[in-house]
XYZ file of C-alpha atoms in Angstrom:
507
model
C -31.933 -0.422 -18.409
C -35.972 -0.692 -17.441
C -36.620 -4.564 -16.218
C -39.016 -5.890 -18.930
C -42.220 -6.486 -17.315
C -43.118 -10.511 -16.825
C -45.985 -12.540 -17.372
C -46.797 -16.283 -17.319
C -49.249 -17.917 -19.561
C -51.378 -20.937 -17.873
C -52.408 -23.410 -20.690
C -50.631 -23.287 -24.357
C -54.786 -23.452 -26.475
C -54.957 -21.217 -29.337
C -56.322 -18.271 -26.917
C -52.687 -18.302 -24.697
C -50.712 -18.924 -27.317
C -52.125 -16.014 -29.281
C -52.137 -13.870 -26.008
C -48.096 -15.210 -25.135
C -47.212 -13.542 -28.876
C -48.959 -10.272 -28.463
C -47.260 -9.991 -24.825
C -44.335 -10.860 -26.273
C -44.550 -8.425 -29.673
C -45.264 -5.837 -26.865
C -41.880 -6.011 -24.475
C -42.782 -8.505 -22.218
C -40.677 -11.851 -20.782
C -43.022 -14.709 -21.440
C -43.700 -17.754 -19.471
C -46.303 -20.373 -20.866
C -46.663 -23.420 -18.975
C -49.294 -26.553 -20.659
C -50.181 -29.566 -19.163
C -49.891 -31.410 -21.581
C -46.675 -32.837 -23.361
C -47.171 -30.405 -26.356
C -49.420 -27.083 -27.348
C -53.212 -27.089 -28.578
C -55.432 -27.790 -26.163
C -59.078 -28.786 -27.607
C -57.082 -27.554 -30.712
C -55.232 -30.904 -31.032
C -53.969 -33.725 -33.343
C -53.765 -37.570 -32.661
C -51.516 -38.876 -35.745
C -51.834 -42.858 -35.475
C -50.480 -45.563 -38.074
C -50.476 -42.734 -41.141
C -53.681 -40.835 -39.871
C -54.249 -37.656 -39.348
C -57.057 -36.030 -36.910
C -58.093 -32.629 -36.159
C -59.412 -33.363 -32.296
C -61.713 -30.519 -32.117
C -62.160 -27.912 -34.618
C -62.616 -28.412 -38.199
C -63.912 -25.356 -39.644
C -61.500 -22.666 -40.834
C -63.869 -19.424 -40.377
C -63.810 -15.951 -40.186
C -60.705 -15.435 -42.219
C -60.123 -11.924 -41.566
C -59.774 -12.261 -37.620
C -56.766 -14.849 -38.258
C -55.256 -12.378 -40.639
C -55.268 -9.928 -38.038
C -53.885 -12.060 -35.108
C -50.909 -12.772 -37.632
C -50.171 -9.251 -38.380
C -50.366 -8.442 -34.860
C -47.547 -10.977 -34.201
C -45.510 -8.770 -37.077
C -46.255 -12.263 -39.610
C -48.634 -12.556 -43.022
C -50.727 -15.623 -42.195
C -50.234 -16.323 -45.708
C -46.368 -17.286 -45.006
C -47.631 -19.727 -42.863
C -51.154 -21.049 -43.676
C -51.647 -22.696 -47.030
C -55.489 -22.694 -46.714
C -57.992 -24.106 -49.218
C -61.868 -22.757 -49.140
C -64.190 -25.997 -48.800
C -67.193 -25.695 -51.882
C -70.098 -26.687 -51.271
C -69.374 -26.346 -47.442
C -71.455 -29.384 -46.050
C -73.156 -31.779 -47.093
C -76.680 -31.987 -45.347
C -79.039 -35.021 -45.086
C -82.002 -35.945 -43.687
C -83.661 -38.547 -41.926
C -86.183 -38.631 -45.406
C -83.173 -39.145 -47.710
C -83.425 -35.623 -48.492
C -79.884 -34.208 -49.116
C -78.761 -30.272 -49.063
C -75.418 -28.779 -50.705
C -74.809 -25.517 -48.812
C -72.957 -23.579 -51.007
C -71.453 -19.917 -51.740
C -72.934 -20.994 -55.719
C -75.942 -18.275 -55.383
C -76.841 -20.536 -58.633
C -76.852 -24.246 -56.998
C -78.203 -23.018 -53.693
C -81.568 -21.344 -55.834
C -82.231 -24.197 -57.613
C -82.303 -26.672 -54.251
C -84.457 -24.578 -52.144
C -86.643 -23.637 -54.744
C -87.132 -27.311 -55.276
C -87.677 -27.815 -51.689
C -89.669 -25.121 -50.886
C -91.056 -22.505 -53.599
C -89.929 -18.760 -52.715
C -87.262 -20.254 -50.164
C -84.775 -18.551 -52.581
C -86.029 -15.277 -51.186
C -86.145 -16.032 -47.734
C -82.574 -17.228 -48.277
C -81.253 -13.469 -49.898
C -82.929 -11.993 -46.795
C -81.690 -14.337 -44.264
C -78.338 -13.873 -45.467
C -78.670 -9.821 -45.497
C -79.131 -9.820 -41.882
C -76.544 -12.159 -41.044
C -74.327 -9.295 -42.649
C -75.896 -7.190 -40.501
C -75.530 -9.016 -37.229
C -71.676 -10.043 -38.009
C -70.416 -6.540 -38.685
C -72.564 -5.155 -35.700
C -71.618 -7.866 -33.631
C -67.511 -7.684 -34.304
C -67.670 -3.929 -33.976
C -69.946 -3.133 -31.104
C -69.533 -6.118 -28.887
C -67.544 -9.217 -29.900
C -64.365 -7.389 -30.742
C -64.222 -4.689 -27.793
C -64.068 -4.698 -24.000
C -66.789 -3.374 -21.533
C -65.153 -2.080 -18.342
C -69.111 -1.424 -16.808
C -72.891 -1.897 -16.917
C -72.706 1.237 -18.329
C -70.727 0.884 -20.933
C -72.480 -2.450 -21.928
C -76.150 -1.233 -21.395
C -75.484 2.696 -22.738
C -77.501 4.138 -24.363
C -75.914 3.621 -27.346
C -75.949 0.453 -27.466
C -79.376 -0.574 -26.457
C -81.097 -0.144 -30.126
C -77.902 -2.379 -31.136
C -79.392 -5.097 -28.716
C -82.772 -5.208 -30.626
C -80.919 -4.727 -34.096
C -79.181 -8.080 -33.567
C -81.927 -10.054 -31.887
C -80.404 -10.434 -28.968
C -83.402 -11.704 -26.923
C -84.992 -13.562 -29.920
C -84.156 -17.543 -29.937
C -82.640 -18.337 -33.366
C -85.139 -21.335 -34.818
C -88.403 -18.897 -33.887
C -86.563 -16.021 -35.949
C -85.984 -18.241 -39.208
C -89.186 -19.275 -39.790
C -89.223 -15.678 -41.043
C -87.637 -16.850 -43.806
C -88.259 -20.757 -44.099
C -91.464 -22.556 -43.473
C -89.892 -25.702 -44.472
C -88.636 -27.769 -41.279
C -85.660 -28.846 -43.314
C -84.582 -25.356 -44.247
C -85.030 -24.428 -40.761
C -82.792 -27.332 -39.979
C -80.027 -26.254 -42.563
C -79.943 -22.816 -41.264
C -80.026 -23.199 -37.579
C -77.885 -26.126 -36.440
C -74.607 -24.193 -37.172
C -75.094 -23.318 -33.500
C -73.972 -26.632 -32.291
C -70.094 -24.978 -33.604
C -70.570 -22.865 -29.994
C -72.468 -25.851 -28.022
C -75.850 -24.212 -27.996
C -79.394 -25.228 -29.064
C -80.970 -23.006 -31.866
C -83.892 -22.892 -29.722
C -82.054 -20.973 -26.971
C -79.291 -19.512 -28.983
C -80.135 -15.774 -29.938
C -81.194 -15.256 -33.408
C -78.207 -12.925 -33.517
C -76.054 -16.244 -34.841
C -77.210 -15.951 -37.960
C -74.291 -14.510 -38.606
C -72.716 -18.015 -38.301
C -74.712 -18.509 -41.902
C -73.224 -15.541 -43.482
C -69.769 -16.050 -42.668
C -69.358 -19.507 -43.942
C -70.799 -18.389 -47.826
C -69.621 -15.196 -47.611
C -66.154 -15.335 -45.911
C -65.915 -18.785 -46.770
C -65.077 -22.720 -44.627
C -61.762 -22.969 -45.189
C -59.221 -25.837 -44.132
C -55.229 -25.872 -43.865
C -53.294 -28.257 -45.639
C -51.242 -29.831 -43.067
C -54.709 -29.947 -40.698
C -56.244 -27.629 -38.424
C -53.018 -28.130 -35.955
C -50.863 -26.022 -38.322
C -51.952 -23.150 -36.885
C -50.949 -24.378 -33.668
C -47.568 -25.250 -34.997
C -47.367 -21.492 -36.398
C -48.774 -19.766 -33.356
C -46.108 -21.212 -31.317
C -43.827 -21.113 -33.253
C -44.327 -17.496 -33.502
C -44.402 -16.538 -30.075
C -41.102 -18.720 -29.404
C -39.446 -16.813 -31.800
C -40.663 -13.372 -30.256
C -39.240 -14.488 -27.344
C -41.714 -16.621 -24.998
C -40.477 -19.883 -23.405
C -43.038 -23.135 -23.010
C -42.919 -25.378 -20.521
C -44.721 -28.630 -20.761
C -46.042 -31.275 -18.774
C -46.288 -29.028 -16.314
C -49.470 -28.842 -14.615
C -50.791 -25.943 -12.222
C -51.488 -26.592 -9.174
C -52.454 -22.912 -7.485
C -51.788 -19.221 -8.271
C -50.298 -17.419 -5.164
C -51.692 -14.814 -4.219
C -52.165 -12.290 -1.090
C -55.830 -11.496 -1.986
C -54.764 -8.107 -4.013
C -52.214 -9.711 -6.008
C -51.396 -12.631 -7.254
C -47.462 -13.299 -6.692
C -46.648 -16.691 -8.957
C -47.881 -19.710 -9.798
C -46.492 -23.324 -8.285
C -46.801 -26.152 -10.532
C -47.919 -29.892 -8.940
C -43.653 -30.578 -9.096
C -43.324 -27.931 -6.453
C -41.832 -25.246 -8.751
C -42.915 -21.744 -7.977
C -42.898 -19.072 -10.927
C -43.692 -15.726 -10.048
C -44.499 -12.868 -12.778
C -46.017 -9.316 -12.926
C -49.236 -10.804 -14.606
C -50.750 -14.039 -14.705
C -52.834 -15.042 -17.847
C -55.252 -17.717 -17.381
C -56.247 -20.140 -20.407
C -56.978 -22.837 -19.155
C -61.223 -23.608 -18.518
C -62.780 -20.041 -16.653
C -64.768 -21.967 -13.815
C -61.977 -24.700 -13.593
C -59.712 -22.033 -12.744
C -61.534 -20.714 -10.514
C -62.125 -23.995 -8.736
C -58.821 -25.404 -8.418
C -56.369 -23.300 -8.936
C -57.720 -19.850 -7.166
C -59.322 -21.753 -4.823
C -62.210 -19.504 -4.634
C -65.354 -22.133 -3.425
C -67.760 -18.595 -3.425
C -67.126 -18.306 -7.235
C -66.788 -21.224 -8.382
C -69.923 -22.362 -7.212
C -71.916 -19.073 -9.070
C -70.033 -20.410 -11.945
C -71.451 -23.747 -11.467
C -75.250 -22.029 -11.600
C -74.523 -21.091 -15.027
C -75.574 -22.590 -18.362
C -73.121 -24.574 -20.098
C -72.484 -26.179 -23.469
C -73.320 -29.677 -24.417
C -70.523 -32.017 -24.860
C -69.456 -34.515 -27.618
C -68.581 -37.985 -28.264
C -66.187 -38.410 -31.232
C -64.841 -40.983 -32.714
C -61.514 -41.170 -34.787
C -61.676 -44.061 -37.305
C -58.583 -45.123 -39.312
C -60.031 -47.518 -41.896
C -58.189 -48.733 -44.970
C -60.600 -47.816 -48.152
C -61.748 -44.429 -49.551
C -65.592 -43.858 -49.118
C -65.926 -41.071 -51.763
C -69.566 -40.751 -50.485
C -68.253 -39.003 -47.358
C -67.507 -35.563 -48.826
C -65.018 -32.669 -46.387
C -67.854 -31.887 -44.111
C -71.029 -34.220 -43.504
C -73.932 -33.611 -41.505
C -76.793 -35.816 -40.623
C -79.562 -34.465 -38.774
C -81.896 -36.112 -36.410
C -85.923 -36.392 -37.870
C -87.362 -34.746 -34.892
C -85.146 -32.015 -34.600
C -86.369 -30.232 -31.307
C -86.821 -33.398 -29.276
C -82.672 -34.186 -30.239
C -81.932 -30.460 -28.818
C -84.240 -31.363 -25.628
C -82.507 -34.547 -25.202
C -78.794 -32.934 -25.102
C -79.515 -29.753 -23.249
C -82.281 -30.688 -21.148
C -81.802 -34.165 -19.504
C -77.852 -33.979 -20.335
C -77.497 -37.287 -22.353
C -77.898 -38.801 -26.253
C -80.864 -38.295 -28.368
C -83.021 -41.035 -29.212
C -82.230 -40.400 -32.911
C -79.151 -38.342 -32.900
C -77.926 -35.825 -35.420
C -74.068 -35.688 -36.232
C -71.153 -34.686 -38.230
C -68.610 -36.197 -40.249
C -65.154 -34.727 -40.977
C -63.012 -36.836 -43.912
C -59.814 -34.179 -44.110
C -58.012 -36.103 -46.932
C -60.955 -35.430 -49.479
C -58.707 -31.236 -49.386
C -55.777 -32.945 -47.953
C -54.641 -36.293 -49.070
C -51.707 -36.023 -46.727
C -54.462 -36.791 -43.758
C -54.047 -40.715 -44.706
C -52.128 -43.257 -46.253
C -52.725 -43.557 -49.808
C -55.872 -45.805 -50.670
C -57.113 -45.459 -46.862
C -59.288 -43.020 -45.343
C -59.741 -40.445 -41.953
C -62.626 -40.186 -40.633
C -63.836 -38.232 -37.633
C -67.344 -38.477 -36.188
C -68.810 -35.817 -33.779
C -72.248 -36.951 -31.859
C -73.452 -34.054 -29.900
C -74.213 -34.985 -26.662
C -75.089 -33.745 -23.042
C -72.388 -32.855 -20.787
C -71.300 -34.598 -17.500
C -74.437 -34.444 -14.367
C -73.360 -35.128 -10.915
C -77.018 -35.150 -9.876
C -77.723 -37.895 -12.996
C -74.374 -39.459 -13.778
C -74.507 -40.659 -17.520
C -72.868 -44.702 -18.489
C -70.725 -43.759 -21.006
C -69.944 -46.798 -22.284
C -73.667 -47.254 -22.809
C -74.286 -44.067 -24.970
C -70.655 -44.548 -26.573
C -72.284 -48.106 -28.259
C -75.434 -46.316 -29.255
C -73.886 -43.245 -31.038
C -72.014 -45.787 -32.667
C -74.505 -47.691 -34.113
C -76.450 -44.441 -35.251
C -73.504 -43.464 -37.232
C -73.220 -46.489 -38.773
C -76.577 -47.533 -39.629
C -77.442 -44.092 -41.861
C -73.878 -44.438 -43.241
C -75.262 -47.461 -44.657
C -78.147 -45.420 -46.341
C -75.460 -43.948 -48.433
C -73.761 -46.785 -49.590
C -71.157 -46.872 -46.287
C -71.821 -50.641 -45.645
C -68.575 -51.864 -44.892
C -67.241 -49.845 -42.718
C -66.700 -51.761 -39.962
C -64.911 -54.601 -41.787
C -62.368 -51.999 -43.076
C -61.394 -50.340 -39.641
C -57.983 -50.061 -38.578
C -58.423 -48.855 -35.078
C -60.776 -46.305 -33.154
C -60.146 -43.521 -30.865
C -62.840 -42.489 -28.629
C -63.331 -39.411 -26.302
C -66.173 -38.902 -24.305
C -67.102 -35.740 -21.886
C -64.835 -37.571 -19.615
C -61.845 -37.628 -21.927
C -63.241 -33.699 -22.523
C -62.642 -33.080 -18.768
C -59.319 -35.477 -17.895
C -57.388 -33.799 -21.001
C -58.586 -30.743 -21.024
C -60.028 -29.635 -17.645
C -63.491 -28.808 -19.517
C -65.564 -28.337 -16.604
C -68.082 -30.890 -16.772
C -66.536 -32.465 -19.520
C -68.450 -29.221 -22.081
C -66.247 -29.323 -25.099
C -67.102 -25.235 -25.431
C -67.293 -23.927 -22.304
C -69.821 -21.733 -20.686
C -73.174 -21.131 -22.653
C -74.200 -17.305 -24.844
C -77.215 -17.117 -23.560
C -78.182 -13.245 -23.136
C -77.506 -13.513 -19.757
C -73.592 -14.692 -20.511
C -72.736 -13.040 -23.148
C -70.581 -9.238 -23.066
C -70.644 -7.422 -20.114
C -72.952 -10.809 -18.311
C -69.855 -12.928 -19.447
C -67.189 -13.608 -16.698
C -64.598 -10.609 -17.380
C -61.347 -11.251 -18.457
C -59.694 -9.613 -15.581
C -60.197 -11.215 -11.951
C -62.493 -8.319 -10.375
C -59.751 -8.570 -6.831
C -56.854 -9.645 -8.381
C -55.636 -7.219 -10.846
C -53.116 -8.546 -12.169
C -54.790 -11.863 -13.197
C -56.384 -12.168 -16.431
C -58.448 -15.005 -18.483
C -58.254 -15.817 -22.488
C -60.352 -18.524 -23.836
C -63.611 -19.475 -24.204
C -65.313 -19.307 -20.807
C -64.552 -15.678 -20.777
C -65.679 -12.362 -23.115
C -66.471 -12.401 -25.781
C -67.053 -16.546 -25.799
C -66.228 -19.986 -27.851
C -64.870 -20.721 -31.715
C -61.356 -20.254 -32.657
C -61.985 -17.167 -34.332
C -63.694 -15.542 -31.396
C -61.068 -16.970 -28.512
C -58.377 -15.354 -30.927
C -60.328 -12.008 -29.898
C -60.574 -12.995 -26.681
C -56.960 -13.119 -26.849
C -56.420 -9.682 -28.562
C -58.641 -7.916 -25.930
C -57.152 -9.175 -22.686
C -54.047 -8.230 -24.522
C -55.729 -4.754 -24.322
C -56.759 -5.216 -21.517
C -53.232 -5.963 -19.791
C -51.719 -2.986 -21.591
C -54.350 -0.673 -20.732
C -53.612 -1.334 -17.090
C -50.071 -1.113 -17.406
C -50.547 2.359 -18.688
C -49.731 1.889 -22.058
C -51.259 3.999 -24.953
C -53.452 2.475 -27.078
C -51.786 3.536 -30.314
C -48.312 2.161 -29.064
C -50.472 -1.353 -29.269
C -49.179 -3.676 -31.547
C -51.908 -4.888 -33.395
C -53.730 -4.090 -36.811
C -57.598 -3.421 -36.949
C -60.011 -6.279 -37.722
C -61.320 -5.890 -40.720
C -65.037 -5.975 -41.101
């Protein structure tokens, strides 16, 4: 009998656990080692005194592309996933008192923008047509597929695609084709923050980020968005992968061809037929390929800002907080300039809210609330380190001073306790390379065939899931990532594309 063919996982986020189960569903013996004492990664929970946080992601989006990672793994997501679509999906205020349901009710959103801005209703229908546009494009021609050359990325083909979707058009400049009021353009840009970028550097190809949310829907898991963690692993364990935490990497072997095993910082070597890397691209890189040549073009590169969050257990229900909050900063390009320019805290900073237990009252004790807080923020600088415990203090305040403009006066009597991660915490937990809670920017020049590959281009048998590699950031889009290494791994093992286990994404 054949010896199944072995692979190791490094790093148990969403992208290797979904890459350990499709290895696994495909005949191979799978090794994932983590860190950390349990699975997640950014994707994590802190439960304290009855609370319940999501660490990182909040949103549920992009239904479909879970749907398919489940079915891939031979499971409905349904069996697993009791999900519940969030409506209106945020809250929006500004700094004027001006407030802004987004919505899928075509209804609700008319009469607001109307009100705000006569013949915005309009502008809306259009914007919203091309976001359909740009998403299917985008998941069929160049999110949801591999490019094995400049070629294949820049064919001819696909060059008309390029201008179809915007690519070299920044994202605020193209929706003031829709919106001349700075609020709207507000509204309808600063969904870009979900991937770390600035909406006046992000491609105006993310207005698909728009279109998604009313049309597929923000969704949200009972049980937080950690269950699908819990599933995911789940999952793979029972097709057959094995986890080992706290077990830290400290270098993959290798005799510049191939890479041999993996030996952990206890000494242990495991060796495999393929190494899958999911922890941080450029970290990887750094420490545990040891390659200085690479990992300082990877340090050239643009990355995403950072955040500082705060996790506040407090012991009343604020039922002016709604599921998802977002307060945006009055001079909205200065904020942007602020974060990804000089790498630090706006002068007036926007920021989001996240209160789980208004869907899920299971997120806190009865009577009490959860509350998480993210301030956008500039990542770590070597060249101009940031004080921390400075801008920690001052996003504070901000958050609590315009809660108080909607009645949120108390708050600070009523907290429990507070949890507090900085870039720092980013980097330490994580190993976020400098401390940037998405990982390399999508600027044109990083984005498809421009993005670090997903295959090491010596090492053959060493492949990257996650964020820092194609096609980029989100859950949603590192669960691709995590199909097409998949695809890629098989490919290179020789195996046909219709033995593949895997269904077809849906768009």
């Amino acid at each position: 009998m054949a010896k199944k063919p072995s692979a190791i996982v490094i790093g148990a986020g969403i992208g290797g656990l979904a890459t350990a189960g499709r290895l696994a569903r495909n005949g191979y013996e799978v090794t994932v080692v983590e860190k950390n004492s349990h699975a997640g990664g950014r994707c994590d929970q802190i439960v304290k005194d009855g609370h319940r946080f999501d660490v990182g992601p909040s949103l549920f989006l992009m239904p479909q592309i879970f749907e398919e990672t489940y079915a891939a793994l031979g499971e409905k997501m349904s069996d697993h996933l009791d999900l519940r679509r969030i409506d209106p999906t945020y809250t929006v205020r500004f700094d004027d008192g001006t407030q802004l349901a987004l919505t899928a009710n075509i209804h609700a959103m008319q009469a607001q923008l109307e009100a705000l801005e006569p013949g915005a209703f309009g502008g809306f229908l259009r914007y919203l047509n091309e976001g359909y546009h740009h998403y299917h494009l985008s998941l069929e021609k160049f999110v949801g597929r591999n490019f094995y050359s400049y070629l294949d990325y820049f064919s001819l083909r696909n060059l008309p695609l390029l201008f179809k979707l915007k690519a070299l058009r920044k994202h605020y400049a193209n929706v003031g084709r829709y919106f001349n009021h700075p609020h709207l353009k507000a509204a309808f840009t600063f969904q870009n923050m979900y991937l770390g970028l600035s909406p006046y550097d992000a491609p105006a190809t993310y207005s698909l980020l728009q279109y998604t949310e009313l049309a597929d829907g923000v969704w949200f898991p009972l049980g937080g968005m950690y269950r699908i963690i819990e599933t995911l692993t789940t999952i793979a364990a029972k097709l057959g992968a094995r986890f080992v935490y706290n077990a830290p990497v400290e270098r993959i072997m290798h005799d510049g061809k191939r890479a041999s095993s993996v030996r952990l910082k206890d000494g242990r070597k495991l060796e495999a037929d393929v190494i899958v890397v999911n922890a941080d691209l450029p970290y990887a890189y750094r420490e545990l390929l040891k390659d200085e040549a690479e990992a300082k073009k990877l340090d050239r590169k643009k990355y995403t800002c950072s955040a500082i969050m705060f996790y506040w257990g407090v012991d009343k229900v604020y039922p002016q907080i709604q599921h998802h909050n977002v307060w945006l900063a009055g001079d909205y390009q200065a904020s942007f300039d602020r974060i990804f320019q000089d790498n630090t805290l706006p002068q007036e900073p926007s920021f989001y809210v996240h209160a789980p237990a208004r869907t899920d009252p299971a997120a806190a004790p009865a009577g009490q609330d959860t509350l998480m807080v993210l301030v956008p923020v500039g990542h770590l600088d070597e060249a101009r380190p940031q004080d921390w415990e400075a801008l920690k203090a001052k996003a504070r305040s901000t958050v609590l001073a315009r809660l108080k403009d909607i009645g949120v006066d108390d708050l600070e009597q009523h907290s429990k306790f507070e949890v507090c991660y900085t870039p720092r915490q980013w980097q330490s937990l994580y190993n976020l390379e400098k401390g940037a809670a998405f990982g390399l920017s999508h600027n044109f020049g990083q984005v498809g065939y421009l993005r670090p590959r997903n295959r090491h281009a010596q090492l053959h048998n060493v492949y990257f899931a996650g964020a820092s590699t194609h096609p980029g950031t989100g859950l949603p889009i590192v669960l691709l990532s995590a199909r097409l290494t998949t695809e890629r791994i098989l490919k290179d093992a020789g195996v046909p594309q219709m033995l593949y286990n895997r269904q077809p994404v849906a768009v």
